Tab-separated table of C-alpha atoms in Angstrom:
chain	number	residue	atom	x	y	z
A	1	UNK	CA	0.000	0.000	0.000
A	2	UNK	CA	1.843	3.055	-1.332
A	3	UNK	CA	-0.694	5.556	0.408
A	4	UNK	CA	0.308	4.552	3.897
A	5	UNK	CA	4.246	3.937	3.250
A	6	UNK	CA	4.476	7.612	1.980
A	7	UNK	CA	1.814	8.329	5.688
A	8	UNK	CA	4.936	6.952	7.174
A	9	UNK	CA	7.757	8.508	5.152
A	10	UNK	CA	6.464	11.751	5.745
A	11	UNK	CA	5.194	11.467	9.477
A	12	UNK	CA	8.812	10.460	9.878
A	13	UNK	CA	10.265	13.105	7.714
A	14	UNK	CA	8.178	15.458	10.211
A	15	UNK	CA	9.410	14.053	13.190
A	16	UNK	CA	12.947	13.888	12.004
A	17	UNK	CA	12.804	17.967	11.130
A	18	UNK	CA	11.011	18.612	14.287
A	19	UNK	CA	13.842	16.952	16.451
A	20	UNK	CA	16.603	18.422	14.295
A	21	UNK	CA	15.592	22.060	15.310
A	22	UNK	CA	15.565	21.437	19.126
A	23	UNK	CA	18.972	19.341	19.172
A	24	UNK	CA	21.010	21.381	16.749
A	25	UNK	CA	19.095	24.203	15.301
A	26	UNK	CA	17.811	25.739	18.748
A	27	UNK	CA	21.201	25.387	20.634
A	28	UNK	CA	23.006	26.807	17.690
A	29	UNK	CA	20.752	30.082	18.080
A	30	UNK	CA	20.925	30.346	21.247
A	31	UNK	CA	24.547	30.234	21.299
A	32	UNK	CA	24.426	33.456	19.344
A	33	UNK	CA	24.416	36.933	20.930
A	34	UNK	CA	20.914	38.617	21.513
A	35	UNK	CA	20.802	40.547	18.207
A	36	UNK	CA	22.150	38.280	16.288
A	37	UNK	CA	19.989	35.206	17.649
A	38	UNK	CA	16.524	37.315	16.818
A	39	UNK	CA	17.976	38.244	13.274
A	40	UNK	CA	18.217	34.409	12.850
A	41	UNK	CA	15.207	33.190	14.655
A	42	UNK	CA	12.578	35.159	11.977
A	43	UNK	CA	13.877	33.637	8.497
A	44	UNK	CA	14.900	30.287	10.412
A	45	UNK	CA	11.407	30.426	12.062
A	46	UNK	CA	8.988	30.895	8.924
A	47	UNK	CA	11.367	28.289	6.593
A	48	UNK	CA	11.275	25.952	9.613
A	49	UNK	CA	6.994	26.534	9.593
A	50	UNK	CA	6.449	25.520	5.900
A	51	UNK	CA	8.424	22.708	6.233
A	52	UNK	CA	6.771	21.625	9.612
A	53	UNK	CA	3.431	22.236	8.055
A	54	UNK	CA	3.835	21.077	4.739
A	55	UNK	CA	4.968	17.522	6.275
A	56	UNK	CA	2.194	17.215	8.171
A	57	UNK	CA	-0.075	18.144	5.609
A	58	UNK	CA	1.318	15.681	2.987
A	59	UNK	CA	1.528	12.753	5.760
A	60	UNK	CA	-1.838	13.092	6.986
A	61	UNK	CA	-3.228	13.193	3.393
A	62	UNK	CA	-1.503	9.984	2.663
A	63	UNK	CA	-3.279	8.589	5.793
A	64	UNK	CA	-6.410	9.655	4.670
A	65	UNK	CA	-5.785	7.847	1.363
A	66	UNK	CA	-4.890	4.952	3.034
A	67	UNK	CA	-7.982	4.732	5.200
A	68	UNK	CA	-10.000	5.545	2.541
A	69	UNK	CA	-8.268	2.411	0.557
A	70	UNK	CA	-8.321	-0.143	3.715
A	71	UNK	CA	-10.595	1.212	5.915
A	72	UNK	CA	-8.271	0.701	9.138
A	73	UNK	CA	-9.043	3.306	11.234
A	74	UNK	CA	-5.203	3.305	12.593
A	75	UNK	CA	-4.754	5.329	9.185
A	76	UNK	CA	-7.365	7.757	10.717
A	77	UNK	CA	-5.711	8.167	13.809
A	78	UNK	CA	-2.187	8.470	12.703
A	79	UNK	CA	-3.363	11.028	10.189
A	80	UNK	CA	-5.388	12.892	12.868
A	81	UNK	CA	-2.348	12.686	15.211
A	82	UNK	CA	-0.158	14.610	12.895
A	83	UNK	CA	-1.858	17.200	11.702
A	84	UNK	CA	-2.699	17.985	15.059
A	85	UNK	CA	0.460	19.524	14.868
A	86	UNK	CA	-1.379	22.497	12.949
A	87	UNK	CA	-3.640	23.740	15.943
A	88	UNK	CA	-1.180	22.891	18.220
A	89	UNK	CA	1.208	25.275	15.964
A	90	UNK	CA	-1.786	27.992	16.124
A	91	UNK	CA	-2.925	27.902	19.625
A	92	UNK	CA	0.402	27.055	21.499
A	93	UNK	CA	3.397	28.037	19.379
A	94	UNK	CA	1.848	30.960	17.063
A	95	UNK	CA	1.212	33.495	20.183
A	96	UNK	CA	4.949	33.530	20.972
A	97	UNK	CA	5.987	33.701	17.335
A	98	UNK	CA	3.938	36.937	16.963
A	99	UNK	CA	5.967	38.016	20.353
A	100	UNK	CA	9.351	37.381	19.101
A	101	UNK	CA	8.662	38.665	15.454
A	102	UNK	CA	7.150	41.677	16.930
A	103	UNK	CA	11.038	42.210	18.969
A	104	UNK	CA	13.764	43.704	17.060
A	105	UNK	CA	17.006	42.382	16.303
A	106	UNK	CA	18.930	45.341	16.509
A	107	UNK	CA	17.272	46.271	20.255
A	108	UNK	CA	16.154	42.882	21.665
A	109	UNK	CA	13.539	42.799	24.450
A	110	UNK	CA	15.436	42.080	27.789
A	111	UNK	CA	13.093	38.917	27.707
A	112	UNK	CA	14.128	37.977	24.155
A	113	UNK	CA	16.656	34.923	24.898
A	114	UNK	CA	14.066	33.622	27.697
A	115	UNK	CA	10.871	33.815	24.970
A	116	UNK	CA	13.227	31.843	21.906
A	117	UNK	CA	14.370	29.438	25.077
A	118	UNK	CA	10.483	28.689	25.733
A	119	UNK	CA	9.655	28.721	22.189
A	120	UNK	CA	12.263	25.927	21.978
A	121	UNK	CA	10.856	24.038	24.505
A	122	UNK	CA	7.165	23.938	23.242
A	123	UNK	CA	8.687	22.843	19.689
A	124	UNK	CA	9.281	19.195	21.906
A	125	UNK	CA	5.406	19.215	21.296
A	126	UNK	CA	5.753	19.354	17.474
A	127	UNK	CA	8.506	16.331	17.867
A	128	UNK	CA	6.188	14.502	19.975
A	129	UNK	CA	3.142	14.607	17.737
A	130	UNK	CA	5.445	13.535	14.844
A	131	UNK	CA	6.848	10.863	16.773
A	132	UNK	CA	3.314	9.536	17.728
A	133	UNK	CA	1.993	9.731	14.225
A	134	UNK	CA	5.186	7.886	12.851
A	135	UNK	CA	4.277	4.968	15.526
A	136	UNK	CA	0.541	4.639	14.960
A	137	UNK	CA	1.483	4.737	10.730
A	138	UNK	CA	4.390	2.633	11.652
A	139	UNK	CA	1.776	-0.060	13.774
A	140	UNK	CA	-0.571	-0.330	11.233
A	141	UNK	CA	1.931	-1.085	8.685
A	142	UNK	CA	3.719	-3.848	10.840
């Protein structure tokens, strides 16, 4: 079944991008100075955001086509799990991006390394969901 290896490729592909920004992307930036972390954190932060979303977008379709094929309702789930990732992104993680974009590099908030430290930490949720979605795509392929 194509439909769900390609669920699984991409659920993966989301959870591998996901925990590549909080092991090497997000200690890289905040090794940076103030200014020069913020004037990284906007480009890095709306590339990192298409990527995230596209991912999930493109593995929970594939899950969808997969139910839709087999009617297992693991395909469902998985497919539900990941793009959870989009109102999660929205509710959770959006707030704080409009915070941070809203700083400026050249004179960063006195708060500005503590907000991209917390934004780093609620970007485990992202990784999470991905790794969740890769299991249940993972299961129902096994």
């Amino acid at each position: 079944m194509l439909s769900g290896l390609l669920a699984l490729v991409f659920a993966s592909a989301f959870a591998g991008a996901a925990l590549y920004l909080v092991f090497v992307e997000q200690p890289a930036r905040l090794a940076l100075d103030d200014s020069s972390m913020m004037r990284e954190w906007a480009p890095s932060d709306s590339r990192g955001f298409a990527l995230l979303g596209g991912l999930a977008v493109l593995a929970a379709l594939a899950g969808l086509v997969a139910f839709a094929h087999g009617s297992d309702v693991r395909w469902l789930i998985g497919a539900l799990i990941v793009l959870a990732s989009w109102p999660y992104t929205f509710f959770v993680i959006v707030p704080l991006n409009n915070r941070l974009l809203a700083t400026s590099a050249t004179r960063p908030d006195a708060d500005a390394r503590e907000m991209v430290t917390f934004w780093g930490q609620l970007e485990w949720g992202l990784f999470a969901l991905g790794v969740v979605g890769t299991g249940v795509f993972a299961w129902t392929l096994a």
